[in-house]
Tab-separated table of C-alpha atoms in Angstrom:
chain	number	residue	atom	x	y	z
D	1	MET	CA	-0.013	0.032	0.603
D	2	SER	CA	1.556	3.310	-1.170
D	3	PHE	CA	2.429	6.336	1.592
D	4	SER	CA	-1.191	8.108	-0.401
D	5	SER	CA	-3.715	5.570	0.476
D	6	ARG	CA	-2.181	4.387	4.115
D	7	ARG	CA	-2.889	8.778	4.551
D	8	ARG	CA	-6.144	8.533	2.885
D	9	ASN	CA	-7.699	5.400	4.689
D	10	TYR	CA	-6.670	6.605	7.911
D	11	MET	CA	-8.729	9.625	7.744
D	12	LEU	CA	-11.489	7.812	6.503
D	13	VAL	CA	-11.640	6.408	9.722
D	14	SER	CA	-12.997	8.968	11.973
D	15	HIS	CA	-11.942	5.937	14.694
D	16	ARG	CA	-11.455	8.787	17.465
D	17	ARG	CA	-14.636	10.443	17.137
D	18	ASP	CA	-18.056	9.847	17.679
D	19	GLN	CA	-20.522	11.239	15.146
D	20	PHE	CA	-23.927	11.032	17.359
D	21	ILE	CA	-22.425	13.492	19.927
D	22	GLU	CA	-21.071	15.844	16.832
D	23	PHE	CA	-23.921	16.115	14.895
D	24	ILE	CA	-26.002	17.535	18.712
D	25	LYS	CA	-22.812	19.819	18.224
D	26	GLY	CA	-22.724	21.380	15.019
D	27	LEU	CA	-27.019	21.731	16.476
D	28	LEU	CA	-26.497	23.787	19.354
D	29	GLN	CA	-23.508	26.025	17.689
D	30	PRO	CA	-25.300	28.165	16.066
D	31	SER	CA	-26.642	29.021	19.809
D	32	PHE	CA	-24.140	29.586	22.074
D	33	VAL	CA	-22.731	31.919	18.635
D	34	LEU	CA	-25.393	34.319	19.013
D	35	ASP	CA	-25.651	33.359	22.383
D	36	ALA	CA	-28.402	32.250	22.859
D	37	LEU	CA	-27.928	28.936	24.590
D	38	ALA	CA	-30.229	30.425	27.485
D	39	GLU	CA	-32.692	30.452	24.988
D	40	SER	CA	-32.693	28.240	22.716
D	41	ALA	CA	-30.571	25.264	24.098
D	42	SER	CA	-33.585	23.394	25.608
D	43	ASN	CA	-35.422	23.612	22.184
D	44	SER	CA	-32.653	22.276	20.473
D	45	TRP	CA	-32.314	18.691	23.034
D	46	ALA	CA	-35.861	19.313	22.702
D	47	HIS	CA	-35.613	18.469	18.878
D	48	VAL	CA	-32.684	16.031	19.266
D	49	GLU	CA	-35.294	14.296	21.945
D	50	GLU	CA	-38.051	14.218	18.926
D	51	LEU	CA	-35.772	12.582	16.406
D	52	VAL	CA	-34.301	9.835	18.506
D	53	GLU	CA	-38.327	8.902	18.961
D	54	GLU	CA	-38.731	8.973	15.546
D	55	TYR	CA	-36.240	7.111	14.567
D	56	ARG	CA	-37.084	4.223	17.503
D	57	HIS	CA	-40.070	3.907	15.549
D	58	GLU	CA	-39.309	4.144	11.595
D	59	THR	CA	-40.736	2.150	8.909
D	60	PRO	CA	-38.559	0.206	7.815
D	61	GLY	CA	-37.621	1.205	4.066
D	62	GLU	CA	-38.322	4.540	5.514
D	63	PRO	CA	-35.259	6.080	7.145
D	64	SER	CA	-35.815	9.075	9.759
D	65	ARG	CA	-34.161	12.238	9.438
D	66	LEU	CA	-31.863	11.445	12.488
D	67	ARG	CA	-30.340	8.151	10.075
D	68	THR	CA	-30.207	10.555	7.113
D	69	ALA	CA	-27.919	12.940	9.032
D	70	VAL	CA	-25.498	10.252	11.259
D	71	PRO	CA	-25.617	7.221	9.213
D	72	SER	CA	-23.538	5.075	11.805
D	73	LEU	CA	-26.653	5.145	14.647
D	74	GLY	CA	-27.766	2.098	15.764
D	75	ILE	CA	-29.340	1.064	18.616
D	76	PHE	CA	-31.866	3.117	20.865
D	77	HIS	CA	-32.826	0.905	23.761
D	78	THR	CA	-35.063	3.074	25.847
D	79	ALA	CA	-36.425	6.921	25.228
D	80	LEU	CA	-34.249	9.327	25.951
D	81	PRO	CA	-35.381	12.629	27.964
D	82	LEU	CA	-32.833	14.805	26.622
D	83	GLU	CA	-34.375	18.353	27.303
D	84	ALA	CA	-35.045	17.301	30.706
D	85	ALA	CA	-31.360	15.769	31.177
D	86	TRP	CA	-30.230	18.979	29.284
D	87	ARG	CA	-32.013	21.237	32.113
D	88	SER	CA	-30.745	19.318	34.742
D	89	PHE	CA	-26.992	18.922	33.404
D	90	ASP	CA	-26.998	22.919	32.554
D	91	ALA	CA	-29.285	24.020	36.618
D	92	ARG	CA	-25.594	21.781	38.045
D	93	PHE	CA	-23.104	23.586	35.979
D	94	LYS	CA	-24.568	26.812	34.349
D	95	VAL	CA	-23.310	26.058	31.031
D	96	SER	CA	-26.070	28.629	29.442
D	97	ALA	CA	-24.058	31.238	30.704
D	98	ARG	CA	-21.060	30.502	29.196
D	99	ARG	CA	-19.885	32.822	25.960
D	100	PHE	CA	-16.461	31.975	25.134
D	101	VAL	CA	-16.306	28.320	25.695
D	102	ALA	CA	-18.808	26.366	23.922
D	103	PRO	CA	-20.593	22.829	24.642
D	104	SER	CA	-17.792	20.407	24.347
D	105	PHE	CA	-17.676	16.652	23.656
D	106	ASN	CA	-16.888	15.575	26.888
D	107	GLU	CA	-19.870	17.997	27.920
D	108	ILE	CA	-22.731	16.449	25.646
D	109	ARG	CA	-21.502	12.770	26.031
D	110	GLU	CA	-22.712	13.221	29.857
D	111	ILE	CA	-25.821	15.188	29.335
D	112	LEU	CA	-26.693	11.818	27.003
D	113	ASN	CA	-25.632	9.247	29.851
D	114	LEU	CA	-27.776	11.873	32.449
D	115	ALA	CA	-30.672	10.899	30.050
D	116	GLN	CA	-29.862	7.713	29.998
D	117	VAL	CA	-30.369	7.592	33.325
D	118	MET	CA	-33.318	9.191	33.461
D	119	ALA	CA	-34.704	7.081	31.052
D	120	PHE	CA	-34.748	3.878	33.987
D	121	GLU	CA	-37.145	5.464	35.650
D	122	ARG	CA	-40.073	4.643	32.784
D	123	SER	CA	-37.427	0.978	32.368
D	124	PRO	CA	-36.427	-0.190	35.312
D	125	LEU	CA	-32.715	-1.574	36.351
D	126	LYS	CA	-32.362	-4.918	36.762
D	127	PHE	CA	-28.977	-5.251	35.787
D	128	VAL	CA	-25.661	-3.124	35.401
D	129	SER	CA	-22.079	-4.284	34.411
D	130	PHE	CA	-19.401	-2.661	34.074
D	131	ASP	CA	-16.266	-2.795	32.651
D	132	GLY	CA	-13.205	-2.991	34.654
D	133	ASP	CA	-10.255	-0.640	33.957
D	134	CYS	CA	-10.276	2.823	33.641
D	135	THR	CA	-13.896	2.709	35.255
D	136	LEU	CA	-14.285	0.714	38.704
D	137	TYR	CA	-9.928	0.657	38.989
D	138	SER	CA	-7.318	2.846	37.127
D	139	ASP	CA	-5.844	0.663	34.157
D	140	GLY	CA	-3.623	-2.029	35.303
D	141	LYS	CA	-4.692	-1.163	39.114
D	142	ASN	CA	-6.717	-3.176	41.130
D	143	PHE	CA	-9.984	-2.178	42.943
D	144	ASP	CA	-9.016	0.192	46.121
D	145	ASP	CA	-12.287	2.627	46.025
D	146	ALA	CA	-14.280	1.990	48.960
D	147	ALA	CA	-16.512	4.677	47.958
D	148	LEU	CA	-17.452	2.949	44.766
D	149	ALA	CA	-17.637	-0.356	46.696
D	150	GLY	CA	-19.911	0.954	48.865
D	151	GLN	CA	-22.549	1.511	45.732
D	152	ILE	CA	-22.082	-0.973	44.579
D	153	GLU	CA	-22.695	-2.890	47.860
D	154	ARG	CA	-26.462	-0.005	47.755
D	155	LEU	CA	-27.354	-1.603	44.152
D	156	LEU	CA	-27.209	-4.894	45.268
D	157	ALA	CA	-28.967	-4.483	48.480
D	158	ALA	CA	-31.877	-2.835	45.709
D	159	GLY	CA	-32.241	-6.110	43.838
D	160	VAL	CA	-29.862	-5.556	41.312
D	161	THR	CA	-27.794	-7.561	39.578
D	162	VAL	CA	-23.657	-6.300	39.295
D	163	ALA	CA	-21.509	-7.634	37.277
D	164	LEU	CA	-17.685	-6.960	36.159
D	165	VAL	CA	-16.973	-7.756	32.831
D	166	THR	CA	-13.567	-7.299	31.615
D	167	ALA	CA	-11.194	-7.882	28.708
D	168	ALA	CA	-8.496	-9.677	31.490
D	169	GLY	CA	-9.016	-13.369	30.760
D	170	TYR	CA	-8.473	-15.526	33.464
D	171	GLY	CA	-10.467	-18.394	32.303
D	172	TYR	CA	-11.826	-19.867	35.918
D	173	GLU	CA	-8.459	-19.270	37.778
D	174	ALA	CA	-10.933	-17.581	40.549
D	175	ASP	CA	-7.945	-15.961	42.720
D	176	LYS	CA	-6.439	-13.510	40.118
D	177	TYR	CA	-9.854	-12.026	39.634
D	178	GLU	CA	-10.545	-11.661	43.558
D	179	LYS	CA	-7.157	-9.941	43.474
D	180	ARG	CA	-8.207	-7.298	41.094
D	181	LEU	CA	-11.279	-7.511	42.918
D	182	GLU	CA	-9.947	-7.903	46.662
D	183	GLY	CA	-9.863	-4.123	47.867
D	184	LEU	CA	-14.094	-4.242	46.608
D	185	LEU	CA	-14.226	-8.418	48.597
D	186	ARG	CA	-12.543	-6.320	51.387
D	187	VAL	CA	-15.840	-3.881	52.140
D	188	PHE	CA	-18.658	-6.307	51.204
D	189	ASP	CA	-16.514	-8.852	54.493
D	190	ASP	CA	-16.554	-5.306	56.678
D	191	LEU	CA	-19.958	-4.735	55.511
D	192	ALA	CA	-21.889	-8.724	56.237
D	193	VAL	CA	-23.744	-8.321	52.749
D	194	PRO	CA	-26.745	-11.170	52.668
D	195	ALA	CA	-24.906	-14.615	50.441
D	196	ASP	CA	-28.022	-13.624	48.446
D	197	ALA	CA	-27.019	-10.147	48.183
D	198	LEU	CA	-23.488	-11.331	47.361
D	199	ARG	CA	-25.116	-14.085	45.114
D	200	ARG	CA	-26.067	-11.042	42.951
D	201	PHE	CA	-22.528	-10.372	41.712
D	202	TYR	CA	-20.594	-11.896	39.210
D	203	VAL	CA	-17.231	-11.490	36.453
D	204	CYS	CA	-17.876	-11.795	33.428
D	205	GLY	CA	-14.000	-12.882	32.136
D	206	GLY	CA	-12.420	-12.636	28.575
D	207	GLU	CA	-15.208	-10.112	27.225
D	208	CYS	CA	-17.390	-13.332	27.121
D	209	ASN	CA	-15.938	-16.306	27.608
D	210	TYR	CA	-15.725	-17.376	31.501
D	211	LEU	CA	-18.528	-16.505	34.241
D	212	LEU	CA	-17.836	-16.803	37.834
D	213	GLN	CA	-19.992	-15.542	40.657
D	214	LEU	CA	-20.085	-14.030	44.555
D	215	ASP	CA	-20.975	-16.461	47.456
D	216	ARG	CA	-19.293	-16.945	50.700
D	217	ASP	CA	-16.979	-19.928	51.470
D	218	ALA	CA	-17.135	-22.463	54.452
D	219	GLY	CA	-15.096	-19.380	56.859
D	220	GLY	CA	-17.537	-16.417	55.862
D	221	ALA	CA	-15.510	-14.416	53.341
D	222	ALA	CA	-16.274	-13.321	50.211
D	223	THR	CA	-15.506	-15.958	46.986
D	224	LEU	CA	-16.023	-16.016	43.303
D	225	ARG	CA	-17.249	-19.312	41.988
D	226	SER	CA	-16.666	-20.424	38.937
D	227	ARG	CA	-20.500	-20.822	36.690
D	228	GLU	CA	-18.847	-22.213	33.850
D	229	ALA	CA	-21.487	-25.129	33.346
D	230	THR	CA	-24.370	-22.336	33.601
D	231	TRP	CA	-23.182	-20.503	30.892
D	232	ASP	CA	-24.056	-20.797	26.999
D	233	VAL	CA	-21.591	-18.536	25.531
D	234	THR	CA	-19.666	-21.097	23.713
D	235	PHE	CA	-17.352	-20.895	20.135
D	236	GLU	CA	-16.078	-23.741	17.899
D	237	GLU	CA	-12.699	-24.344	18.883
D	238	ALA	CA	-11.047	-24.849	15.749
D	239	ALA	CA	-12.598	-21.750	14.580
D	240	ALA	CA	-11.489	-19.734	17.226
D	241	ALA	CA	-8.062	-21.100	16.210
D	242	THR	CA	-8.091	-20.165	13.118
D	243	LEU	CA	-9.329	-16.953	14.339
D	244	LEU	CA	-6.554	-15.735	16.679
D	245	ASP	CA	-3.780	-17.096	14.193
D	246	ALA	CA	-4.905	-14.573	11.490
D	247	ALA	CA	-4.966	-11.974	14.589
D	248	GLU	CA	-0.824	-13.060	15.597
D	249	ALA	CA	-0.057	-13.152	11.957
D	250	SER	CA	-1.601	-9.540	11.864
D	251	LEU	CA	0.270	-7.997	15.697
D	252	ARG	CA	3.133	-9.625	14.612
D	253	GLY	CA	3.274	-7.740	11.188
D	254	SER	CA	2.197	-4.669	13.046
D	255	ALA	CA	4.763	-4.456	15.023
D	256	ASP	CA	7.645	-5.386	11.962
D	257	ASP	CA	6.227	-2.455	10.020
D	258	MET	CA	5.970	-0.003	12.618
D	259	GLY	CA	9.280	-0.904	14.555
D	260	LEU	CA	8.227	-1.844	17.873
D	261	ALA	CA	11.266	-3.601	18.935
D	262	GLY	CA	11.068	-5.153	21.807
D	263	ALA	CA	8.035	-6.216	21.477
D	264	ARG	CA	6.113	-9.140	22.918
D	265	VAL	CA	3.305	-10.628	21.112
D	266	ILE	CA	1.244	-13.204	24.184
D	267	ARG	CA	-1.334	-15.902	22.480
D	268	LYS	CA	-3.815	-17.233	25.601
D	269	THR	CA	-6.465	-19.362	24.967
D	270	ARG	CA	-9.067	-16.660	23.630
D	271	ALA	CA	-7.120	-14.058	23.104
D	272	VAL	CA	-3.600	-13.093	21.536
D	273	GLY	CA	-2.106	-9.709	22.301
D	274	LEU	CA	0.238	-7.562	21.196
D	275	ILE	CA	2.410	-5.542	24.153
D	276	PRO	CA	5.024	-2.635	22.974
D	277	ARG	CA	8.422	-2.125	24.546
D	278	VAL	CA	6.862	2.191	24.612
D	279	PRO	CA	3.459	2.587	23.175
D	280	ARG	CA	1.952	5.586	21.449
D	281	ARG	CA	-1.794	6.011	21.030
D	282	GLU	CA	-1.504	6.765	17.006
D	283	GLN	CA	0.425	3.177	16.786
D	284	LEU	CA	-1.414	1.114	18.772
D	285	ASP	CA	-4.834	1.762	17.004
D	286	GLU	CA	-3.624	1.286	13.594
D	287	ALA	CA	-2.441	-2.506	14.792
D	288	VAL	CA	-5.641	-2.409	16.394
D	289	LEU	CA	-7.458	-1.028	12.692
D	290	ARG	CA	-5.186	-2.767	10.745
D	291	VAL	CA	-6.047	-6.383	12.415
D	292	GLN	CA	-9.631	-5.217	12.326
D	293	ASP	CA	-9.674	-5.411	8.631
D	294	ALA	CA	-7.548	-8.250	8.896
D	295	LEU	CA	-10.384	-10.078	10.531
D	296	ARG	CA	-12.729	-9.160	8.829
D	297	ALA	CA	-11.526	-10.410	5.152
D	298	CYS	CA	-11.263	-13.588	6.761
D	299	ARG	CA	-14.829	-14.137	7.595
D	300	SER	CA	-14.768	-15.810	10.332
D	301	SER	CA	-18.094	-16.683	11.539
D	302	VAL	CA	-16.590	-16.165	15.283
D	303	PRO	CA	-17.571	-13.229	16.737
D	304	PHE	CA	-14.582	-10.866	17.665
D	305	CYS	CA	-13.263	-8.029	19.732
D	306	ALA	CA	-9.776	-5.908	18.673
D	307	PHE	CA	-8.765	-2.867	20.693
D	308	ASN	CA	-6.484	-0.673	22.235
D	309	GLY	CA	-5.585	-0.730	25.808
D	310	GLY	CA	-4.367	2.367	26.232
D	311	SER	CA	-0.722	0.432	26.950
D	312	ASP	CA	-1.022	-2.650	24.601
D	313	VAL	CA	-3.444	-4.186	21.796
D	314	TRP	CA	-5.933	-7.375	22.577
D	315	VAL	CA	-7.917	-9.481	19.853
D	316	ASP	CA	-10.586	-11.363	22.170
D	317	VAL	CA	-12.477	-14.372	20.598
D	318	GLY	CA	-16.260	-12.618	21.310
D	319	THR	CA	-17.107	-9.971	22.304
D	320	LYS	CA	-18.766	-7.765	25.175
D	321	ARG	CA	-21.989	-7.729	23.294
D	322	GLU	CA	-22.218	-11.932	23.659
D	323	GLY	CA	-21.167	-10.733	27.291
D	324	VAL	CA	-24.415	-8.716	28.433
D	325	GLN	CA	-26.441	-11.485	25.689
D	326	GLY	CA	-25.604	-14.435	28.031
D	327	PHE	CA	-26.366	-12.794	31.087
D	328	GLN	CA	-29.582	-11.476	29.403
D	329	ARG	CA	-30.814	-15.156	28.872
D	330	LEU	CA	-29.263	-16.079	32.121
D	331	LEU	CA	-31.905	-14.326	34.266
D	332	GLY	CA	-34.327	-13.664	32.129
D	333	ILE	CA	-34.054	-10.009	31.560
D	334	ARG	CA	-34.977	-7.680	28.724
D	335	PRO	CA	-32.335	-4.793	27.108
D	336	GLU	CA	-34.172	-2.328	28.435
D	337	ASN	CA	-34.027	-3.362	31.831
D	338	CYS	CA	-29.803	-3.203	31.216
D	339	LEU	CA	-26.936	-0.603	31.122
D	340	HIS	CA	-22.924	-1.226	30.757
D	341	VAL	CA	-21.160	1.221	32.217
D	342	GLY	CA	-17.904	1.857	30.097
D	343	ASP	CA	-14.581	3.634	29.337
D	344	GLN	CA	-14.456	2.395	25.651
D	345	PHE	CA	-16.586	3.205	22.994
D	346	LEU	CA	-14.958	4.109	20.586
D	347	ILE	CA	-14.583	1.533	17.024
D	348	THR	CA	-10.675	1.102	18.870
D	349	GLY	CA	-12.002	-0.269	22.307
D	350	ASN	CA	-13.727	-3.421	23.880
D	351	ASP	CA	-17.428	-1.371	25.340
D	352	TYR	CA	-17.964	-0.496	21.743
D	353	ALA	CA	-19.507	-3.621	21.059
D	354	SER	CA	-22.062	-3.929	24.586
D	355	ARG	CA	-23.433	-0.843	22.302
D	356	SER	CA	-26.181	-3.446	20.225
D	357	SER	CA	-27.548	-5.753	23.419
D	358	CYS	CA	-28.360	-2.837	25.918
D	359	PRO	CA	-28.148	0.695	26.882
D	360	CYS	CA	-24.843	2.391	27.758
D	361	LEU	CA	-22.968	5.098	29.816
D	362	TRP	CA	-19.551	6.354	28.451
D	363	ILE	CA	-17.496	7.989	31.383
D	364	THR	CA	-13.868	8.054	31.627
D	365	ASN	CA	-12.737	7.381	34.895
D	366	PRO	CA	-13.260	5.932	38.024
D	367	THR	CA	-14.233	9.229	39.508
D	368	GLU	CA	-17.366	9.631	36.666
D	369	THR	CA	-18.132	6.282	37.557
D	370	LYS	CA	-19.027	7.282	40.869
D	371	ARG	CA	-20.593	10.870	39.906
D	372	VAL	CA	-23.064	8.434	37.282
D	373	LEU	CA	-23.914	5.569	39.570
D	374	ALA	CA	-24.729	8.584	42.332
D	375	ASP	CA	-27.783	9.695	39.713
D	376	ILE	CA	-28.492	5.963	39.457
D	377	LEU	CA	-29.511	5.558	43.136
D	378	ALA	CA	-31.272	8.116	43.462
D	379	VAL	CA	-33.068	6.432	39.931
D	380	VAL	CA	-33.709	2.906	41.558
D	381	ASP	CA	-34.289	4.344	45.116
D	382	GLY	CA	-36.845	6.232	43.638
D	383	SER	CA	-36.408	9.830	44.615
D	384	GLY	CA	-35.022	10.709	40.846
D	385	VAL	CA	-32.040	12.348	39.708
D	386	ASP	CA	-32.209	15.849	41.541
D	387	GLY	CA	-34.845	14.669	43.773
D	388	ARG	CA	-37.767	14.326	40.815
D	389	ARG	CA	-38.971	12.417	38.754
D	390	THR	CA	-38.501	12.757	34.832
D	391	PRO	CA	-41.366	13.267	32.994
D	392	PRO	CA	-42.127	10.621	29.792
D	393	VAL	CA	-40.733	11.273	26.560
D	394	SER	CA	-43.254	10.497	24.000
D	395	PRO	CA	-46.786	8.979	24.102
D	396	ARG	CA	-46.191	8.026	21.402
D	397	ALA	CA	-44.128	5.112	23.064
D	398	ALA	CA	-45.947	3.763	25.628
D	399	GLY	CA	-47.586	0.462	23.710
D	400	ASP	CA	-44.391	-0.035	22.013
D	401	ALA	CA	-42.895	-3.717	22.572
D	402	PRO	CA	-39.195	-3.619	22.793
D	403	PRO	CA	-37.452	-6.683	21.014
D	404	ALA	CA	-36.883	-9.462	23.075
D	405	PRO	CA	-33.504	-10.545	24.947
D	406	PRO	CA	-31.641	-12.523	21.522
D	407	SER	CA	-30.987	-16.063	21.319
D	408	ALA	CA	-27.754	-17.727	21.735
D	409	ALA	CA	-26.866	-19.251	17.934
D	410	ARG	CA	-27.952	-14.923	16.821
D	411	SER	CA	-25.816	-14.232	19.621
D	412	ARG	CA	-23.098	-16.164	17.852
D	413	ALA	CA	-23.142	-15.728	14.963
D	414	ALA	CA	-23.254	-11.929	15.186
D	415	THR	CA	-19.710	-9.914	13.870
D	416	ALA	CA	-18.123	-7.524	15.919
D	417	CYS	CA	-18.360	-3.709	16.314
D	418	PRO	CA	-22.113	-2.768	15.239
D	419	PRO	CA	-22.406	0.945	14.012
D	420	ALA	CA	-23.671	2.468	17.828
D	421	GLY	CA	-26.154	5.195	19.353
D	422	PRO	CA	-25.543	6.315	22.257
């Protein structure tokens, strides 16, 4: 491939952007330029809310206005009270009072998050899954935040099932997952969390390959136990091995082409990774996009996730979509009653695929996870965000039946990294 074609392909892949958020930024820009956010931003958000509802109820073969404007959008699993979310966010941070700094990408992301949390006043929350690194704990570190652990305990006490859905794949070696979650388990023991609440906490390792459930051991301590026998997310061994062979070849080629001296390639049962000695984001993104392209060309029936882990690149058999859908089948919970919280929702991230299986919150660090959990707990306990209930989005959606949880066969046949909504 020539230099010019490489540069052109890189420019065509907007791997560090989200088209829906950029679309909303564009709608808000005229109001900001005219110093009219206070008067007109609510109308702009109400218009986006209307577009989302139109999109959710569009007729096959007749693209909605939003689909035409943002072709990469996927599924909105619930209605989104965007105008109410904007009013709440603006009351907190006085965005409409600013004259020199327009609403940012991150602020729009947070407003979308808040709208999704408010939506659970209409579709009760029954299941929450969390990414690990940069969501529950710092990248490569272990869980050590007592306040965050307390929030998770409150979710369990309220009857919500909670799962860590992580790329970390230690097979069924429970002690290795327990080490990563040591601070959380310590708080559970200190609070004497009842066994029935503990059993509502799961770990799904390797994106979707290994299921463990929390329980108490003979000494009364919180401990993880294998639930392999009850987990129906499986893949054909030979096809999975062929996929990983192709991924390994691509990663080795990337290391050679980019001169990553001393880079290690690690092969596991369900994953293969590239660990450079001195990682650079652009090189990691390049390796991810190359391996995604190579694996799509293989046309494998096995879903995969290729992602930039911040200091490395990994390709996993399966994705978090299959992980979340596995929980939906196991627990009998519909997508609109589920939520996934993570930090990697760009196409080079491993939370991206979960968007097609349930509503999602896009956060950036564990501190933000605590902030969104405070709002989630306010909704779960019935007080509502800002101490008041959110009005319904649209009466037209009241009688619509949402799609049922996907079958295991459909889950296994799904391809990686679909287009996605917020």
